[in-house]
Amino acid sequence: MKPGFKMAKDIYWVGKIDKREVPFHRLLLTKGTTYNAYLLKTGKPTIIDTVDMEFGREFVEHLAELIDPLDIQYIVINHTEPDHSGGLAALASKATNATIACTEIAVPEIQQMYKLQHRNFLVVKDGDQLDIGGKTLLFKETPYLHTEETMITYCIEDKILFPCDIFSTHVAVDKLFEDESELDIMDDFTGYYQAIIHPHRRYVRTLIEAVKDLEIDMIAPSHGYILRNDISKYITLYDTLSSKTTEGKKVAIVYTTIKNNTKKMAHILQDSFLENNIEVELWDADKSAEDDILNSIEAADAVFIGSSTKYADMIGNLENILRKLQTLNLEGKIAVAFGSYGWSGEAIEVVQDYLNGTNMVVQSTSHVIKTTGMTHVEFPIRIRFSPKEKEKIIKIQNAAEFVSDLLLSSI
Ligand code: FEO
């Protein structure tokens, strides 16, 4: 496919096929990839997404063969990661009359990444529509698919969905319509889902809701194949793979507490798991038999251990239990440290050290960021004083939801 290929009335593919082995999210894309961008040559000409920054100048040169950049009225940025927004610096310098349409969270990112502080932005919200002169774009926010600022764009008249990374494949093929490909795309399509989208499967549920009432004749993503045959097959696959199909999971929550703040955290965790139909056993380590607690931990799929901090250390009977955990085979279980504190919260870090001495999979903020790119989920869970304010409760719930998703994942 060459830039300028016509996909539908007044809609052109203007992307780049990159046949190199591309390093990406700690993967090596051995089949290369494409950066699909689109020109909607309407009464108010609009670009949807751009290409990797390495190909920005080439992108604009090809585009200029189809349209005078000064005529471009809108540049829609569905996602700010540089493989899609990277051509924006080159494009914006030529398309000086264009307004950049994106979510509110994307504005400062684009401004700072590409020094575009003085450009016109159109902040779009979930459900907003934009008349681009002969066609209408509908925007749906899809946060965390796979970064916080993401949205998808739907052209109402042509029934084409432009979902950027979502429904993509990493392949550098010349025939981008999947129904024209000689290859079976399902392995590549599913592999992409597993690597890029599945860590955010909770948010795929939002996507499924967002697209369920749309009539879609074509999905034009920003990597790989453009889908126009049996569209529902691809949406159903995302629906199925992101659904919670695993049953019978169990969590043990063990805590010691001084003024009930760590106990309150334990109860917020418990409520979150119960909402996800995950069984919880809750133990005050100073009021329960040690053997019962250890048996509960051995039977659990995830273990949360919390302590308040007093004189820079844990309190109560927790240390005995943590010592015994070092001698048990707890392989494969998820482990999380938590606690309330007033000054520095040393006890939480001591619990974390003990957990790291077991063969459980101990959750850490660093691991979450490296595996999912999420920055709103923090481990260990540290709460200063009482967990009564809304943001503290949300912080605890985010951690519980993250672990719930790990436990309930169908793949
Ligand atoms: Fe294809 Fe999230 O970048």
PDB file of N, CA and C in Angstrom, residues 2-6 11-14 39 41 47 59-69 71:
ATOM      1  N   LYS A   2       0.611   2.153  -0.863  1.00  0.00           N
ATOM      2  CA  LYS A   2       1.439   3.363  -0.923  1.00  0.00           C
ATOM      3  C   LYS A   2       0.657   4.524  -0.327  1.00  0.00           C
ATOM      4  N   PRO A   3       1.355   5.503   0.287  1.00  0.00           N
ATOM      5  CA  PRO A   3       0.632   6.659   0.816  1.00  0.00           C
ATOM      6  C   PRO A   3      -0.223   7.281  -0.287  1.00  0.00           C
ATOM      7  N   GLY A   4      -1.463   7.553   0.044  1.00  0.00           N
ATOM      8  CA  GLY A   4      -2.387   8.088  -0.950  1.00  0.00           C
ATOM      9  C   GLY A   4      -3.383   7.051  -1.395  1.00  0.00           C
ATOM     10  N   PHE A   5      -3.232   5.801  -0.896  1.00  0.00           N
ATOM     11  CA  PHE A   5      -4.184   4.747  -1.270  1.00  0.00           C
ATOM     12  C   PHE A   5      -5.577   5.115  -0.761  1.00  0.00           C
ATOM     13  N   LYS A   6      -6.567   5.033  -1.671  1.00  0.00           N
ATOM     14  CA  LYS A   6      -7.933   5.420  -1.304  1.00  0.00           C
ATOM     15  C   LYS A   6      -8.656   4.222  -0.670  1.00  0.00           C
ATOM     16  N   ILE A  11     -11.349   9.185   1.725  1.00  0.00           N
ATOM     17  CA  ILE A  11     -10.514   8.739   2.846  1.00  0.00           C
ATOM     18  C   ILE A  11      -9.294   8.002   2.291  1.00  0.00           C
ATOM     19  N   TYR A  12      -8.104   8.416   2.709  1.00  0.00           N
ATOM     20  CA  TYR A  12      -6.859   7.893   2.164  1.00  0.00           C
ATOM     21  C   TYR A  12      -5.953   7.395   3.289  1.00  0.00           C
ATOM     22  N   TRP A  13      -5.251   6.285   3.003  1.00  0.00           N
ATOM     23  CA  TRP A  13      -4.203   5.810   3.922  1.00  0.00           C
ATOM     24  C   TRP A  13      -2.945   6.611   3.622  1.00  0.00           C
ATOM     25  N   VAL A  14      -2.352   7.222   4.630  1.00  0.00           N
ATOM     26  CA  VAL A  14      -1.160   8.054   4.407  1.00  0.00           C
ATOM     27  C   VAL A  14      -0.053   7.663   5.397  1.00  0.00           C
ATOM     28  N   LEU A  39      -6.004  10.388   5.925  1.00  0.00           N
ATOM     29  CA  LEU A  39      -6.447  11.716   5.485  1.00  0.00           C
ATOM     30  C   LEU A  39      -7.913  11.618   5.102  1.00  0.00           C
ATOM     31  N   LYS A  41     -10.357  13.757   3.248  1.00  0.00           N
ATOM     32  CA  LYS A  41     -10.293  14.951   2.400  1.00  0.00           C
ATOM     33  C   LYS A  41     -11.710  15.494   2.222  1.00  0.00           C
ATOM     34  N   ILE A  47      -6.662  15.002   9.416  1.00  0.00           N
ATOM     35  CA  ILE A  47      -5.716  13.888   9.523  1.00  0.00           C
ATOM     36  C   ILE A  47      -6.036  13.139  10.814  1.00  0.00           C
ATOM     37  N   PHE A  59       6.438  11.565   5.834  1.00  0.00           N
ATOM     38  CA  PHE A  59       4.981  11.555   5.956  1.00  0.00           C
ATOM     39  C   PHE A  59       4.380  12.844   5.401  1.00  0.00           C
ATOM     40  N   VAL A  60       4.970  13.958   5.770  1.00  0.00           N
ATOM     41  CA  VAL A  60       4.429  15.251   5.331  1.00  0.00           C
ATOM     42  C   VAL A  60       4.666  15.441   3.830  1.00  0.00           C
ATOM     43  N   GLU A  61       5.810  14.948   3.335  1.00  0.00           N
ATOM     44  CA  GLU A  61       6.081  15.081   1.891  1.00  0.00           C
ATOM     45  C   GLU A  61       5.040  14.316   1.075  1.00  0.00           C
ATOM     46  N   HIS A  62       4.721  13.089   1.530  1.00  0.00           N
ATOM     47  CA  HIS A  62       3.706  12.310   0.809  1.00  0.00           C
ATOM     48  C   HIS A  62       2.332  12.964   0.913  1.00  0.00           C
ATOM     49  N   LEU A  63       2.054  13.479   2.082  1.00  0.00           N
ATOM     50  CA  LEU A  63       0.762  14.114   2.311  1.00  0.00           C
ATOM     51  C   LEU A  63       0.598  15.327   1.389  1.00  0.00           C
ATOM     52  N   ALA A  64       1.696  16.056   1.200  1.00  0.00           N
ATOM     53  CA  ALA A  64       1.640  17.285   0.396  1.00  0.00           C
ATOM     54  C   ALA A  64       1.331  16.984  -1.069  1.00  0.00           C
ATOM     55  N   GLU A  65       1.515  15.706  -1.479  1.00  0.00           N
ATOM     56  CA  GLU A  65       1.149  15.338  -2.854  1.00  0.00           C
ATOM     57  C   GLU A  65      -0.369  15.194  -2.993  1.00  0.00           C
ATOM     58  N   LEU A  66      -1.044  15.044  -1.855  1.00  0.00           N
ATOM     59  CA  LEU A  66      -2.500  14.849  -1.862  1.00  0.00           C
ATOM     60  C   LEU A  66      -3.276  16.100  -1.488  1.00  0.00           C
ATOM     61  N   ILE A  67      -2.642  16.947  -0.687  1.00  0.00           N
ATOM     62  CA  ILE A  67      -3.355  18.113  -0.174  1.00  0.00           C
ATOM     63  C   ILE A  67      -2.346  19.186   0.232  1.00  0.00           C
ATOM     64  N   ASP A  68      -2.701  20.429   0.056  1.00  0.00           N
ATOM     65  CA  ASP A  68      -1.872  21.525   0.562  1.00  0.00           C
ATOM     66  C   ASP A  68      -1.993  21.515   2.092  1.00  0.00           C
ATOM     67  N   PRO A  69      -0.892  21.291   2.817  1.00  0.00           N
ATOM     68  CA  PRO A  69      -0.981  21.222   4.287  1.00  0.00           C
ATOM     69  C   PRO A  69      -1.696  22.422   4.907  1.00  0.00           C
ATOM     70  N   ASP A  71      -4.335  23.637   3.958  1.00  0.00           N
ATOM     71  CA  ASP A  71      -5.791  23.413   3.908  1.00  0.00           C
ATOM     72  C   ASP A  71      -6.278  22.505   5.041  1.00  0.00           C
TER      73      ASP A  71
END
